[in-house]
Amino acid sequence: MKKLAVIISSILLSSAATAADNYQSISHLGYMDTDGNDTVSVDSTYYFSPKATLGPYDQFEYINKQTNVYGAYTDNDFSDVATIGGEYFLQDFVLGAEYSNNDSDAGSSTDVIKLSAGYFFNPNLLLKATFEDVEDGENRVVFDLAYNHQLNSTDYIGFTVTSDDEFDYRAVNAKYFMDLKQGNYLTVEGTVSDTDNGSSSWELGSNYYFTKATSAFVTFNKNDDYTFGAQHFFNKNVGLKAGYGNNWDDSGYDAYFANVSLQF
């Protein structure tokens, strides 16, 4: 009987350790100090159904499937941007709307309205079209094709291909999430974009999770900009992320940033 009790207890403890955490509200408060410019930002998203983690407190499925509303505000020394929006999922369809206002300290103001519609060919393949109406600018339609290739119950490779209606702009995003077992996780994510009569760019980043609460990150891009730092959740609801950024060719550029996460 003692052996049986120990086995049952071990199974229950193991299940509790690997059980996913669920959230319906995710918010961030951020601050960045760069040479000659301070930026304060706040954003919040509310999901109408629980959103499950993949282990780490800040890692979720590649393609969101939960109806939500969100808002964000960013203020720096040159302008402030306010955004509100939401997504509604109905069976295999998703509809979205977003409004943002960019108010420049120089006196100008620009409104942007986005309307989107998407269709799930299967739970792991989504095609979405977004109409963008820019005040005093050119309207355009952007297409996104997102695919999630599930490797096992947790690991995945996700891809998103993006293009505008005239194929003047093209981008590919890829993300790899891996459960290294023993409470460790790894993400690798990269984005490549190209614009006709413009420049191309790429960015690569990675997160290593020592536990589901503590991680270190690094990013690097084509312009030799880089960031690195760490994140720690004090409990399942409150986390702090801090880091430093600079440029390999122009080390006079310094950026210090911090971000508080509130998840419930």
mmCIF file of C-alpha atoms in Angstrom:
data_model
loop_
_atom_site.group_PDB
_atom_site.id
_atom_site.type_symbol
_atom_site.label_atom_id
_atom_site.label_comp_id
_atom_site.label_asym_id
_atom_site.label_seq_id
_atom_site.Cartn_x
_atom_site.Cartn_y
_atom_site.Cartn_z
ATOM 1 C CA MET A 1 0.000 0.000 0.000
ATOM 2 C CA LYS A 2 2.872 2.377 0.789
ATOM 3 C CA LYS A 3 4.405 1.780 -2.633
ATOM 4 C CA LEU A 4 1.069 2.405 -4.327
ATOM 5 C CA ALA A 5 0.586 5.643 -2.367
ATOM 6 C CA VAL A 6 4.051 6.858 -3.344
ATOM 7 C CA ILE A 7 3.413 6.063 -7.040
ATOM 8 C CA ILE A 8 0.041 7.851 -7.043
ATOM 9 C CA SER A 9 1.556 10.849 -5.252
ATOM 10 C CA SER A 10 4.395 11.033 -7.783
ATOM 11 C CA ILE A 11 1.958 10.917 -10.696
ATOM 12 C CA LEU A 12 -0.154 13.700 -9.198
ATOM 13 C CA LEU A 13 2.886 15.890 -8.522
ATOM 14 C CA SER A 14 4.165 15.282 -12.041
ATOM 15 C CA SER A 15 0.787 16.177 -13.552
ATOM 16 C CA ALA A 16 0.597 19.354 -11.481
ATOM 17 C CA ALA A 17 4.096 20.362 -12.578
ATOM 18 C CA THR A 18 3.296 19.953 -16.261
ATOM 19 C CA ALA A 19 -0.274 21.303 -16.181
ATOM 20 C CA ALA A 20 -0.797 24.368 -18.331
ATOM 21 C CA ASP A 21 -1.581 27.711 -16.773
ATOM 22 C CA ASN A 22 -4.547 29.653 -18.183
ATOM 23 C CA TYR A 23 -5.049 33.387 -18.580
ATOM 24 C CA GLN A 24 -7.798 35.659 -19.844
ATOM 25 C CA SER A 25 -6.126 39.026 -19.278
ATOM 26 C CA ILE A 26 -2.542 39.858 -20.303
ATOM 27 C CA SER A 27 -1.139 43.359 -19.783
ATOM 28 C CA HIS A 28 2.253 45.046 -20.022
ATOM 29 C CA LEU A 29 3.722 48.306 -18.756
ATOM 30 C CA GLY A 30 7.012 49.249 -20.402
ATOM 31 C CA TYR A 31 9.703 51.908 -20.240
ATOM 32 C CA MET A 32 12.679 52.461 -22.582
ATOM 33 C CA ASP A 33 15.484 54.987 -22.181
ATOM 34 C CA THR A 34 17.501 55.668 -25.327
ATOM 35 C CA ASP A 35 19.901 58.483 -26.159
ATOM 36 C CA GLY A 36 17.671 61.538 -26.477
ATOM 37 C CA ASN A 37 14.322 59.715 -26.247
ATOM 38 C CA ASP A 38 12.248 58.144 -23.457
ATOM 39 C CA THR A 39 9.327 55.855 -24.298
ATOM 40 C CA VAL A 40 6.494 54.737 -22.018
ATOM 41 C CA SER A 41 4.048 52.101 -23.198
ATOM 42 C CA VAL A 42 1.066 50.189 -21.877
ATOM 43 C CA ASP A 43 -1.023 47.473 -23.529
ATOM 44 C CA SER A 44 -3.682 45.019 -22.476
ATOM 45 C CA THR A 45 -5.564 42.142 -24.110
ATOM 46 C CA TYR A 46 -8.668 40.441 -22.722
ATOM 47 C CA TYR A 47 -9.597 36.977 -24.041
ATOM 48 C CA PHE A 48 -13.209 35.827 -23.755
ATOM 49 C CA SER A 49 -12.065 32.253 -23.100
ATOM 50 C CA PRO A 50 -9.033 30.928 -21.202
ATOM 51 C CA LYS A 51 -5.726 30.967 -23.084
ATOM 52 C CA ALA A 52 -3.422 28.078 -22.121
ATOM 53 C CA THR A 53 0.357 28.335 -21.871
ATOM 54 C CA LEU A 54 2.774 25.820 -23.392
ATOM 55 C CA GLY A 55 4.823 25.697 -20.197
ATOM 56 C CA PRO A 56 6.481 29.128 -19.797
ATOM 57 C CA TYR A 57 4.136 31.787 -18.501
ATOM 58 C CA ASP A 58 4.538 33.919 -21.649
ATOM 59 C CA GLN A 59 4.391 31.235 -24.362
ATOM 60 C CA PHE A 60 1.132 30.316 -26.108
ATOM 61 C CA GLU A 61 0.010 28.585 -29.306
ATOM 62 C CA TYR A 62 1.350 30.093 -32.534
ATOM 63 C CA ILE A 63 -2.050 30.962 -34.034
ATOM 64 C CA ASN A 64 -4.453 32.625 -31.632
ATOM 65 C CA LYS A 65 -7.986 31.186 -31.637
ATOM 66 C CA GLN A 66 -9.577 33.124 -28.761
ATOM 67 C CA THR A 67 -11.954 36.068 -29.258
ATOM 68 C CA ASN A 68 -10.379 39.161 -27.722
ATOM 69 C CA VAL A 69 -10.332 42.920 -27.331
ATOM 70 C CA TYR A 70 -7.174 44.955 -26.826
ATOM 71 C CA GLY A 71 -5.793 48.416 -26.355
ATOM 72 C CA ALA A 72 -2.349 50.012 -26.340
ATOM 73 C CA TYR A 73 -0.765 53.413 -25.775
ATOM 74 C CA THR A 74 2.811 54.549 -26.471
ATOM 75 C CA ASP A 75 4.292 57.947 -25.686
ATOM 76 C CA ASN A 76 7.802 59.198 -26.491
ATOM 77 C CA ASP A 77 9.515 62.557 -26.951
ATOM 78 C CA PHE A 78 8.227 62.917 -30.515
ATOM 79 C CA SER A 79 4.709 61.461 -30.649
ATOM 80 C CA ASP A 80 2.111 59.287 -28.969
ATOM 81 C CA VAL A 81 0.116 56.422 -30.464
ATOM 82 C CA ALA A 82 -3.204 55.053 -29.145
ATOM 83 C CA THR A 83 -4.704 51.800 -30.444
ATOM 84 C CA ILE A 84 -7.896 49.822 -29.762
ATOM 85 C CA GLY A 85 -9.153 46.705 -31.514
ATOM 86 C CA GLY A 86 -10.437 43.189 -31.294
ATOM 87 C CA GLU A 87 -10.947 39.814 -32.978
ATOM 88 C CA TYR A 88 -14.080 37.663 -33.129
ATOM 89 C CA PHE A 89 -13.866 33.943 -33.893
ATOM 90 C CA LEU A 90 -16.915 32.124 -35.249
ATOM 91 C CA GLN A 91 -16.356 28.487 -36.203
ATOM 92 C CA ASP A 92 -13.828 28.594 -39.090
ATOM 93 C CA PHE A 93 -13.952 32.374 -39.527
ATOM 94 C CA VAL A 94 -12.285 35.303 -37.766
ATOM 95 C CA LEU A 95 -13.200 38.983 -38.070
ATOM 96 C CA GLY A 96 -11.101 41.841 -36.744
ATOM 97 C CA ALA A 97 -11.116 45.620 -36.439
ATOM 98 C CA GLU A 98 -8.529 48.118 -35.222
ATOM 99 C CA TYR A 99 -8.292 51.899 -34.872
ATOM 100 C CA SER A 100 -5.083 53.784 -34.096
ATOM 101 C CA ASN A 101 -4.150 57.461 -33.873
ATOM 102 C CA ASN A 102 -0.606 58.768 -34.226
ATOM 103 C CA ASP A 103 -0.389 62.235 -32.703
ATOM 104 C CA SER A 104 2.918 63.957 -33.478
ATOM 105 C CA ASP A 105 4.335 66.590 -31.147
ATOM 106 C CA ALA A 106 4.987 68.624 -34.304
ATOM 107 C CA GLY A 107 1.228 69.157 -34.594
ATOM 108 C CA SER A 108 0.085 66.548 -37.131
ATOM 109 C CA SER A 109 -2.244 63.636 -36.429
ATOM 110 C CA THR A 110 -2.919 60.494 -38.471
ATOM 111 C CA ASP A 111 -5.761 57.984 -38.100
ATOM 112 C CA VAL A 112 -5.439 54.398 -39.298
ATOM 113 C CA ILE A 113 -8.379 51.974 -39.548
ATOM 114 C CA LYS A 114 -7.873 48.248 -40.180
ATOM 115 C CA LEU A 115 -10.599 45.703 -41.004
ATOM 116 C CA SER A 116 -9.711 42.049 -41.365
ATOM 117 C CA ALA A 117 -11.353 38.740 -42.255
ATOM 118 C CA GLY A 118 -9.821 35.283 -42.105
ATOM 119 C CA TYR A 119 -10.651 31.645 -42.714
ATOM 120 C CA PHE A 120 -9.247 28.501 -41.056
ATOM 121 C CA PHE A 121 -8.768 25.768 -43.677
ATOM 122 C CA ASN A 122 -7.944 23.585 -40.676
ATOM 123 C CA PRO A 123 -7.017 24.434 -37.044
ATOM 124 C CA ASN A 124 -3.380 24.931 -38.079
ATOM 125 C CA LEU A 125 -3.802 26.919 -41.311
ATOM 126 C CA LEU A 126 -5.233 30.454 -41.418
ATOM 127 C CA LEU A 127 -5.567 32.834 -44.378
ATOM 128 C CA LYS A 128 -6.382 36.425 -43.438
ATOM 129 C CA ALA A 129 -6.863 39.639 -45.436
ATOM 130 C CA THR A 130 -6.582 43.064 -43.787
ATOM 131 C CA PHE A 131 -7.771 46.332 -45.345
ATOM 132 C CA GLU A 132 -5.771 49.340 -44.123
ATOM 133 C CA ASP A 133 -7.233 52.850 -44.450
ATOM 134 C CA VAL A 134 -4.551 55.468 -43.703
ATOM 135 C CA GLU A 135 -5.672 59.081 -43.334
ATOM 136 C CA ASP A 136 -4.172 61.210 -46.138
ATOM 137 C CA GLY A 137 -2.323 58.124 -47.371
ATOM 138 C CA GLU A 138 -2.716 55.194 -49.720
ATOM 139 C CA ASN A 139 -5.087 52.400 -48.757
ATOM 140 C CA ARG A 140 -3.878 48.833 -49.164
ATOM 141 C CA VAL A 141 -4.792 45.207 -48.480
ATOM 142 C CA VAL A 142 -2.364 42.911 -46.669
ATOM 143 C CA PHE A 143 -2.588 39.112 -46.818
ATOM 144 C CA ASP A 144 -1.282 36.761 -44.108
ATOM 145 C CA LEU A 145 -1.001 32.989 -44.417
ATOM 146 C CA ALA A 146 -0.171 31.408 -41.056
ATOM 147 C CA TYR A 147 0.678 27.721 -40.590
ATOM 148 C CA ASN A 148 1.440 25.831 -37.399
ATOM 149 C CA HIS A 149 3.299 22.532 -37.800
ATOM 150 C CA GLN A 150 2.819 20.626 -34.550
ATOM 151 C CA LEU A 151 5.814 18.384 -33.813
ATOM 152 C CA ASN A 152 4.319 16.834 -30.661
ATOM 153 C CA SER A 153 1.987 17.880 -27.851
ATOM 154 C CA THR A 154 4.063 21.010 -27.100
ATOM 155 C CA ASP A 155 6.765 21.596 -29.750
ATOM 156 C CA TYR A 156 5.911 23.388 -32.988
ATOM 157 C CA ILE A 157 7.321 25.254 -35.960
ATOM 158 C CA GLY A 158 5.156 28.178 -37.035
ATOM 159 C CA PHE A 159 5.308 30.151 -40.289
ATOM 160 C CA THR A 160 3.568 33.334 -41.434
ATOM 161 C CA VAL A 161 3.899 34.644 -44.993
ATOM 162 C CA THR A 162 2.804 38.266 -45.525
ATOM 163 C CA SER A 163 2.311 40.313 -48.694
ATOM 164 C CA ASP A 164 0.415 43.397 -49.784
ATOM 165 C CA ASP A 165 -2.069 43.331 -52.664
ATOM 166 C CA GLU A 166 0.538 44.474 -55.215
ATOM 167 C CA PHE A 167 3.321 42.232 -53.843
ATOM 168 C CA ASP A 168 5.468 45.319 -53.267
ATOM 169 C CA TYR A 169 6.000 44.188 -49.691
ATOM 170 C CA ARG A 170 6.834 40.611 -48.670
ATOM 171 C CA ALA A 171 7.748 39.100 -45.311
ATOM 172 C CA VAL A 172 8.209 35.674 -43.721
ATOM 173 C CA ASN A 173 8.159 34.967 -40.002
ATOM 174 C CA ALA A 174 9.156 31.615 -38.504
ATOM 175 C CA LYS A 175 9.140 30.496 -34.874
ATOM 176 C CA TYR A 176 10.372 27.280 -33.264
ATOM 177 C CA PHE A 177 9.232 26.293 -29.766
ATOM 178 C CA MET A 178 10.842 23.330 -28.027
ATOM 179 C CA ASP A 179 10.239 21.709 -24.643
ATOM 180 C CA LEU A 180 13.713 20.589 -23.572
ATOM 181 C CA LYS A 181 12.194 18.606 -20.684
ATOM 182 C CA GLN A 182 13.220 18.887 -17.026
ATOM 183 C CA GLY A 183 11.515 22.286 -16.943
ATOM 184 C CA ASN A 184 13.652 23.929 -19.652
ATOM 185 C CA TYR A 185 12.351 25.458 -22.897
ATOM 186 C CA LEU A 186 13.784 27.160 -25.988
ATOM 187 C CA THR A 187 12.371 29.488 -28.651
ATOM 188 C CA VAL A 188 14.024 30.649 -31.855
ATOM 189 C CA GLU A 189 12.246 33.234 -34.030
ATOM 190 C CA GLY A 190 13.219 35.068 -37.182
ATOM 191 C CA THR A 191 11.644 37.522 -39.636
ATOM 192 C CA VAL A 192 12.773 38.466 -43.144
ATOM 193 C CA SER A 193 11.105 41.285 -45.118
ATOM 194 C CA ASP A 194 11.639 42.947 -48.489
ATOM 195 C CA THR A 195 10.117 46.004 -50.172
ATOM 196 C CA ASP A 196 10.321 46.883 -53.862
ATOM 197 C CA ASN A 197 12.368 50.038 -54.434
ATOM 198 C CA GLY A 198 13.234 49.847 -50.751
ATOM 199 C CA SER A 199 15.457 47.956 -48.389
ATOM 200 C CA SER A 200 15.341 44.417 -47.081
ATOM 201 C CA SER A 201 15.687 43.506 -43.427
ATOM 202 C CA TRP A 202 15.942 40.522 -41.126
ATOM 203 C CA GLU A 203 15.865 39.906 -37.388
ATOM 204 C CA LEU A 204 16.678 36.822 -35.310
ATOM 205 C CA GLY A 205 15.906 36.234 -31.638
ATOM 206 C CA SER A 206 15.955 33.465 -29.060
ATOM 207 C CA ASN A 207 14.690 32.807 -25.535
ATOM 208 C CA TYR A 208 16.086 30.154 -23.198
ATOM 209 C CA TYR A 209 13.905 29.226 -20.219
ATOM 210 C CA PHE A 210 15.687 27.914 -17.127
ATOM 211 C CA THR A 211 12.217 27.353 -15.684
ATOM 212 C CA LYS A 212 8.775 28.376 -16.887
ATOM 213 C CA ALA A 213 9.218 31.551 -14.814
ATOM 214 C CA THR A 214 12.823 32.566 -15.603
ATOM 215 C CA SER A 215 14.418 33.131 -18.997
ATOM 216 C CA ALA A 216 17.182 34.952 -20.881
ATOM 217 C CA PHE A 217 16.815 36.442 -24.366
ATOM 218 C CA VAL A 218 18.892 37.885 -27.204
ATOM 219 C CA THR A 219 18.028 39.513 -30.566
ATOM 220 C CA PHE A 220 20.104 40.658 -33.554
ATOM 221 C CA ASN A 221 19.199 42.253 -36.890
ATOM 222 C CA LYS A 222 20.613 43.209 -40.293
ATOM 223 C CA ASN A 223 21.582 46.694 -39.127
ATOM 224 C CA ASP A 224 23.783 45.192 -36.384
ATOM 225 C CA ASP A 225 21.379 46.255 -33.642
ATOM 226 C CA TYR A 226 21.245 43.830 -30.729
ATOM 227 C CA THR A 227 19.462 43.390 -27.415
ATOM 228 C CA PHE A 228 19.850 40.998 -24.513
ATOM 229 C CA GLY A 229 18.321 40.613 -21.095
ATOM 230 C CA ALA A 230 16.288 38.437 -18.762
ATOM 231 C CA GLN A 231 12.726 37.915 -17.575
ATOM 232 C CA HIS A 232 11.424 36.525 -14.299
ATOM 233 C CA PHE A 233 7.878 35.872 -13.066
ATOM 234 C CA PHE A 234 7.650 36.279 -9.289
ATOM 235 C CA ASN A 235 4.459 34.215 -9.401
ATOM 236 C CA LYS A 236 2.096 33.148 -12.184
ATOM 237 C CA ASN A 237 0.608 36.661 -12.366
ATOM 238 C CA VAL A 238 3.478 39.160 -12.153
ATOM 239 C CA GLY A 239 6.673 39.235 -14.216
ATOM 240 C CA LEU A 240 9.547 41.640 -14.851
ATOM 241 C CA LYS A 241 11.613 41.824 -18.044
ATOM 242 C CA ALA A 242 14.728 44.010 -18.348
ATOM 243 C CA GLY A 243 17.374 44.395 -21.020
ATOM 244 C CA TYR A 244 19.962 46.449 -22.854
ATOM 245 C CA GLY A 245 20.347 47.307 -26.536
ATOM 246 C CA ASN A 246 23.074 48.807 -28.709
ATOM 247 C CA ASN A 247 24.661 48.654 -32.167
ATOM 248 C CA TRP A 248 27.878 46.825 -33.055
ATOM 249 C CA ASP A 249 29.030 49.613 -35.418
ATOM 250 C CA ASP A 250 27.870 52.597 -33.367
ATOM 251 C CA SER A 251 28.358 51.758 -29.707
ATOM 252 C CA GLY A 252 27.374 55.280 -28.697
ATOM 253 C CA TYR A 253 23.726 54.195 -29.015
ATOM 254 C CA ASP A 254 22.419 52.893 -25.689
ATOM 255 C CA ALA A 255 18.975 51.583 -24.860
ATOM 256 C CA TYR A 256 17.819 50.381 -21.462
ATOM 257 C CA PHE A 257 14.353 48.926 -21.146
ATOM 258 C CA ALA A 258 12.065 47.269 -18.613
ATOM 259 C CA ASN A 259 8.636 45.696 -18.908
ATOM 260 C CA VAL A 260 6.176 44.574 -16.215
ATOM 261 C CA SER A 261 3.727 41.775 -17.137
ATOM 262 C CA LEU A 262 0.385 41.306 -15.397
ATOM 263 C CA GLN A 263 -1.455 38.089 -16.317
ATOM 264 C CA PHE A 264 -4.720 36.847 -14.814
#
